Amino acid sequence: MSGVLYRREMKNSGKLLVIFAAILTLYISMIIPMFDPEMAGLLRQFEQAMPEVMAAVGMTGSGSTLLGFMTSYLYGMLLLVFPMVFGILRANGLVAKYVDRGSMAFLVTAGVPRRKVAATQAAVLVSGIVLLLAYCTALELGVAQASFPGELAWGELLRVNLGLLGLQLCLGGFCFLCSCCFQETRYSLAVGAGIPVLMYVMQMVANMGDKGEVLKYASVFTLFRPEELASGEGQAIAGTVVLYGLALVFFAAAVRVFVRKDLPV
């Protein structure tokens, strides 16, 4: 791994990390303190008024525990979509953007092995996703402890967030593979962003039930089950293992594709 390249790209990730961390700080700090009878009643009114909309984004049931409340109102949309968008933007910027400009060819002709370049860029993406979710985990623990001391089951939260990390690495790995496959950023974004967004939309439709429920089998989001992970159910843990396995396959395939890629000058 090229240390200089890694440090430079991590510095480039810094602005995006700050932006997304700030957005998630706002939502996490607002939603966790809502775990009280008065606010729970208001949220139930929203759920009754717009049942299909609330079901689509996974915000159903207030939960009898603080973690149950958090899985309903944070892990149905917010902690899925924002880290996913970060991964899409960063994956595209790490390879496809350079190839599109022709600057990647200069890097590999400067004596840096292609495999090392690809592995470094992949490490930058993984590091960014891990840092963002680690920050969210620490923030959740801090806000929960400040608002409801002793109410949050820390071990269960960590298990849920390990599952979330697997999902985001899987999505990020797919986006990185697309970034390595295409010569132009417009195609990289069209496929690398389009398919994850489509899968999330299918998951939303599946959450609404009826005939659309069958769409859950076409989405990797189905493999992330925060409520079941919190309770330690075997199927949910198996789904998390599959997500990590897919992430490994996507990143390995991306490196292989980049090594064999024709780079425009």
Tab-separated table of C-alpha atoms in Angstrom:
chain	number	residue	atom	x	y	z
A	1	MET	CA	0.000	0.000	0.000
A	2	SER	CA	1.289	3.446	-0.901
A	3	GLY	CA	1.394	5.459	2.303
A	4	VAL	CA	1.604	8.813	0.533
A	5	LEU	CA	-1.361	8.013	-1.706
A	6	TYR	CA	-3.374	6.708	1.245
A	7	ARG	CA	-2.748	9.830	3.341
A	8	ARG	CA	-3.589	12.125	0.425
A	9	GLU	CA	-6.862	10.348	-0.327
A	10	MET	CA	-7.850	10.184	3.342
A	11	LYS	CA	-7.327	13.937	3.461
A	12	ASN	CA	-9.628	14.235	0.454
A	13	SER	CA	-12.198	12.133	2.307
A	14	GLY	CA	-12.078	14.502	5.260
A	15	LYS	CA	-14.508	17.132	3.955
A	16	LEU	CA	-17.140	14.563	3.004
A	17	LEU	CA	-16.731	12.802	6.337
A	18	VAL	CA	-17.273	16.064	8.213
A	19	ILE	CA	-20.390	16.884	6.161
A	20	PHE	CA	-22.003	13.482	6.626
A	21	ALA	CA	-20.973	13.297	10.281
A	22	ALA	CA	-22.604	16.687	10.867
A	23	ILE	CA	-25.855	15.596	9.192
A	24	LEU	CA	-26.009	12.343	11.161
A	25	THR	CA	-25.118	14.179	14.382
A	26	LEU	CA	-28.188	16.358	13.893
A	27	TYR	CA	-30.548	13.431	13.365
A	28	ILE	CA	-29.115	11.137	16.044
A	29	SER	CA	-29.089	13.949	18.623
A	30	MET	CA	-32.716	14.787	17.821
A	31	ILE	CA	-34.201	11.285	17.578
A	32	ILE	CA	-32.736	9.441	20.582
A	33	PRO	CA	-34.092	11.942	23.173
A	34	MET	CA	-37.579	11.378	21.674
A	35	PHE	CA	-37.741	8.069	23.552
A	36	ASP	CA	-40.320	9.174	26.104
A	37	PRO	CA	-44.100	8.612	26.457
A	38	GLU	CA	-45.162	12.014	25.122
A	39	MET	CA	-43.004	11.906	22.001
A	40	ALA	CA	-43.784	8.214	21.439
A	41	GLY	CA	-47.472	9.128	21.327
A	42	LEU	CA	-46.802	11.799	18.709
A	43	LEU	CA	-44.810	9.360	16.586
A	44	ARG	CA	-47.626	6.816	16.805
A	45	GLN	CA	-49.999	9.480	15.489
A	46	PHE	CA	-47.718	9.987	12.472
A	47	GLU	CA	-47.636	6.219	11.954
A	48	GLN	CA	-51.443	6.013	12.083
A	49	ALA	CA	-51.857	8.985	9.746
A	50	MET	CA	-49.334	7.738	7.161
A	51	PRO	CA	-48.964	3.979	7.740
A	52	GLU	CA	-47.645	3.097	4.272
A	53	VAL	CA	-45.089	5.908	4.208
A	54	MET	CA	-43.816	5.098	7.690
A	55	ALA	CA	-43.640	1.389	6.836
A	56	ALA	CA	-41.715	2.125	3.630
A	57	VAL	CA	-38.895	3.808	5.532
A	58	GLY	CA	-38.954	1.196	8.296
A	59	MET	CA	-40.350	3.524	10.951
A	60	THR	CA	-42.972	1.222	12.432
A	61	GLY	CA	-43.473	0.577	16.128
A	62	SER	CA	-41.860	2.716	18.790
A	63	GLY	CA	-40.239	-0.246	20.551
A	64	SER	CA	-40.422	-1.038	24.243
A	65	THR	CA	-36.687	-0.469	24.740
A	66	LEU	CA	-34.392	2.375	23.783
A	67	LEU	CA	-32.550	0.209	21.262
A	68	GLY	CA	-35.867	-0.957	19.787
A	69	PHE	CA	-36.864	2.669	19.356
A	70	MET	CA	-33.524	3.459	17.708
A	71	THR	CA	-33.734	0.547	15.262
A	72	SER	CA	-37.173	1.768	14.172
A	73	TYR	CA	-36.339	5.428	13.676
A	74	LEU	CA	-32.618	5.463	12.834
A	75	TYR	CA	-31.923	2.175	11.070
A	76	GLY	CA	-34.914	2.187	8.740
A	77	MET	CA	-33.617	5.028	6.567
A	78	LEU	CA	-31.152	7.524	8.038
A	79	LEU	CA	-28.270	5.175	8.871
A	80	LEU	CA	-28.844	3.296	5.640
A	81	VAL	CA	-29.050	6.153	3.161
A	82	PHE	CA	-26.467	8.691	4.343
A	83	PRO	CA	-23.512	6.278	4.712
A	84	MET	CA	-24.543	4.706	1.385
A	85	VAL	CA	-24.383	8.102	-0.350
A	86	PHE	CA	-20.967	8.733	1.216
A	87	GLY	CA	-19.741	5.402	-0.170
A	88	ILE	CA	-21.130	6.127	-3.630
A	89	LEU	CA	-19.500	9.545	-3.867
A	90	ARG	CA	-16.167	8.434	-2.480
A	91	ALA	CA	-15.947	5.237	-4.543
A	92	ASN	CA	-16.537	7.201	-7.725
A	93	GLY	CA	-13.955	9.803	-6.761
A	94	LEU	CA	-11.248	7.279	-5.939
A	95	VAL	CA	-10.951	5.645	-9.370
A	96	ALA	CA	-13.451	6.617	-12.096
A	97	LYS	CA	-12.935	10.341	-11.588
A	98	TYR	CA	-9.160	10.023	-12.047
A	99	VAL	CA	-9.542	7.707	-15.056
A	100	ASP	CA	-12.021	10.096	-16.660
A	101	ARG	CA	-9.530	12.944	-16.321
A	102	GLY	CA	-6.629	10.820	-17.565
A	103	SER	CA	-4.614	11.406	-14.376
A	104	MET	CA	-4.731	7.763	-13.249
A	105	ALA	CA	-2.499	6.765	-16.184
A	106	PHE	CA	0.220	9.138	-14.964
A	107	LEU	CA	0.093	7.562	-11.500
A	108	VAL	CA	0.544	3.993	-12.710
A	109	THR	CA	3.246	4.970	-15.242
A	110	ALA	CA	5.171	6.654	-12.411
A	111	GLY	CA	6.202	3.229	-11.143
A	112	VAL	CA	3.401	2.483	-8.656
A	113	PRO	CA	2.083	-1.067	-9.271
A	114	ARG	CA	-1.538	-1.163	-10.342
A	115	ARG	CA	-2.478	-3.667	-7.656
A	116	LYS	CA	-1.031	-1.388	-4.995
A	117	VAL	CA	-2.931	1.632	-6.365
A	118	ALA	CA	-6.239	-0.253	-6.405
A	119	ALA	CA	-5.686	-1.774	-2.965
A	120	THR	CA	-4.817	1.645	-1.532
A	121	GLN	CA	-7.920	3.277	-2.986
A	122	ALA	CA	-10.045	0.414	-1.660
A	123	ALA	CA	-8.468	0.845	1.780
A	124	VAL	CA	-9.321	4.557	1.700
A	125	LEU	CA	-12.981	3.773	0.991
A	126	VAL	CA	-13.151	1.104	3.706
A	127	SER	CA	-11.455	3.436	6.196
A	128	GLY	CA	-13.921	6.234	5.453
A	129	ILE	CA	-16.952	3.980	5.951
A	130	VAL	CA	-15.515	2.520	9.161
A	131	LEU	CA	-14.710	5.974	10.547
A	132	LEU	CA	-18.189	7.317	9.765
A	133	LEU	CA	-19.976	4.392	11.409
A	134	ALA	CA	-17.573	4.335	14.370
A	135	TYR	CA	-18.371	7.992	14.951
A	136	CYS	CA	-22.123	7.292	14.746
A	137	THR	CA	-21.763	4.441	17.241
A	138	ALA	CA	-19.863	6.623	19.705
A	139	LEU	CA	-22.417	9.411	19.255
A	140	GLU	CA	-25.342	7.036	19.825
A	141	LEU	CA	-23.747	5.744	23.020
A	142	GLY	CA	-23.017	9.269	24.235
A	143	VAL	CA	-26.467	10.710	23.485
A	144	ALA	CA	-28.224	7.650	24.928
A	145	GLN	CA	-26.170	7.770	28.108
A	146	ALA	CA	-26.767	11.502	28.507
A	147	SER	CA	-30.513	11.234	27.868
A	148	PHE	CA	-31.332	7.862	29.455
A	149	PRO	CA	-28.486	6.648	31.688
A	150	GLY	CA	-28.241	2.876	31.785
A	151	GLU	CA	-31.129	2.304	29.343
A	152	LEU	CA	-29.134	1.311	26.253
A	153	ALA	CA	-27.788	-2.238	25.857
A	154	TRP	CA	-24.312	-1.438	24.553
A	155	GLY	CA	-23.454	-4.965	23.422
A	156	GLU	CA	-26.631	-5.244	21.383
A	157	LEU	CA	-26.015	-1.857	19.758
A	158	LEU	CA	-22.504	-2.897	18.754
A	159	ARG	CA	-23.897	-6.087	17.216
A	160	VAL	CA	-26.415	-4.063	15.203
A	161	ASN	CA	-23.742	-1.643	14.017
A	162	LEU	CA	-21.428	-4.463	12.974
A	163	GLY	CA	-24.284	-5.626	10.765
A	164	LEU	CA	-24.711	-2.084	9.445
A	165	LEU	CA	-20.989	-1.937	8.691
A	166	GLY	CA	-21.276	-5.160	6.692
A	167	LEU	CA	-24.112	-3.677	4.639
A	168	GLN	CA	-22.275	-0.434	3.932
A	169	LEU	CA	-19.048	-2.242	3.009
A	170	CYS	CA	-21.044	-4.444	0.634
A	171	LEU	CA	-22.613	-1.399	-1.024
A	172	GLY	CA	-19.296	0.461	-1.047
A	173	GLY	CA	-17.536	-2.548	-2.563
A	174	PHE	CA	-20.086	-2.723	-5.364
A	175	CYS	CA	-19.714	1.013	-6.066
A	176	PHE	CA	-15.915	0.641	-6.059
A	177	LEU	CA	-16.183	-2.241	-8.539
A	178	CYS	CA	-18.269	-0.042	-10.847
A	179	SER	CA	-15.727	2.753	-10.455
A	180	CYS	CA	-13.004	0.367	-11.609
A	181	CYS	CA	-15.061	-1.039	-14.490
A	182	PHE	CA	-16.022	2.167	-16.292
A	183	GLN	CA	-13.865	4.767	-18.008
A	184	GLU	CA	-16.243	7.691	-17.378
A	185	THR	CA	-17.739	8.931	-14.133
A	186	ARG	CA	-21.238	9.227	-15.623
A	187	TYR	CA	-21.374	5.484	-16.248
A	188	SER	CA	-19.748	4.669	-12.921
A	189	LEU	CA	-22.358	6.736	-11.096
A	190	ALA	CA	-25.242	5.501	-13.247
A	191	VAL	CA	-24.587	1.873	-12.327
A	192	GLY	CA	-22.737	2.257	-9.016
A	193	ALA	CA	-25.366	4.590	-7.585
A	194	GLY	CA	-28.384	3.465	-9.605
A	195	ILE	CA	-28.420	-0.172	-8.510
A	196	PRO	CA	-28.010	0.462	-4.736
A	197	VAL	CA	-30.672	3.174	-4.861
A	198	LEU	CA	-32.964	0.850	-6.817
A	199	MET	CA	-32.432	-1.897	-4.244
A	200	TYR	CA	-33.292	0.518	-1.441
A	201	VAL	CA	-36.473	1.567	-3.258
A	202	MET	CA	-37.392	-2.102	-3.698
A	203	GLN	CA	-36.819	-2.618	0.018
A	204	MET	CA	-39.154	0.306	0.741
A	205	VAL	CA	-41.855	-1.233	-1.449
A	206	ALA	CA	-41.321	-4.612	0.232
A	207	ASN	CA	-41.706	-2.993	3.665
A	208	MET	CA	-45.182	-1.841	2.653
A	209	GLY	CA	-46.244	-5.484	2.317
A	210	ASP	CA	-48.843	-7.025	-0.005
A	211	LYS	CA	-47.559	-8.124	-3.441
A	212	GLY	CA	-44.511	-5.879	-3.249
A	213	GLU	CA	-43.045	-7.942	-0.414
A	214	VAL	CA	-41.468	-10.317	-2.929
A	215	LEU	CA	-39.052	-7.520	-3.942
A	216	LYS	CA	-37.125	-7.977	-0.708
A	217	TYR	CA	-35.409	-10.989	-2.304
A	218	ALA	CA	-33.815	-8.697	-4.889
A	219	SER	CA	-32.229	-6.347	-2.344
A	220	VAL	CA	-29.152	-6.783	-0.145
A	221	PHE	CA	-30.832	-4.494	2.386
A	222	THR	CA	-32.948	-7.504	3.342
A	223	LEU	CA	-29.826	-9.154	4.766
A	224	PHE	CA	-29.525	-6.390	7.374
A	225	ARG	CA	-32.053	-7.024	10.147
A	226	PRO	CA	-31.334	-4.699	13.071
A	227	GLU	CA	-34.093	-5.965	15.381
A	228	GLU	CA	-33.052	-9.600	14.936
A	229	LEU	CA	-29.362	-8.706	15.291
A	230	ALA	CA	-30.101	-6.973	18.571
A	231	SER	CA	-31.679	-10.146	19.909
A	232	GLY	CA	-28.862	-12.296	18.506
A	233	GLU	CA	-30.946	-14.396	16.095
A	234	GLY	CA	-28.966	-16.820	13.955
A	235	GLN	CA	-30.516	-15.872	10.599
A	236	ALA	CA	-29.673	-12.202	11.106
A	237	ILE	CA	-26.082	-13.058	12.029
A	238	ALA	CA	-25.847	-15.309	8.946
A	239	GLY	CA	-27.110	-12.402	6.817
A	240	THR	CA	-24.343	-10.216	8.212
A	241	VAL	CA	-21.731	-12.858	7.354
A	242	VAL	CA	-23.073	-12.936	3.780
A	243	LEU	CA	-22.792	-9.138	3.552
A	244	TYR	CA	-19.137	-9.212	4.615
A	245	GLY	CA	-18.515	-12.024	2.145
A	246	LEU	CA	-20.078	-10.018	-0.691
A	247	ALA	CA	-18.002	-6.985	0.280
A	248	LEU	CA	-14.818	-9.054	0.081
A	249	VAL	CA	-15.819	-10.433	-3.334
A	250	PHE	CA	-16.637	-6.966	-4.702
A	251	PHE	CA	-13.366	-5.395	-3.529
A	252	ALA	CA	-11.280	-8.334	-4.762
A	253	ALA	CA	-13.018	-8.214	-8.145
A	254	ALA	CA	-12.487	-4.447	-8.333
A	255	VAL	CA	-8.729	-4.808	-7.783
A	256	ARG	CA	-8.562	-7.545	-10.418
A	257	VAL	CA	-10.496	-5.429	-12.935
A	258	PHE	CA	-8.286	-2.399	-12.330
A	259	VAL	CA	-5.082	-4.409	-12.815
A	260	ARG	CA	-6.297	-5.462	-16.279
A	261	LYS	CA	-7.891	-2.138	-17.184
A	262	ASP	CA	-6.869	-0.091	-20.242
A	263	LEU	CA	-6.222	3.405	-18.943
A	264	PRO	CA	-6.672	6.394	-21.287
A	265	VAL	CA	-3.858	8.939	-21.277
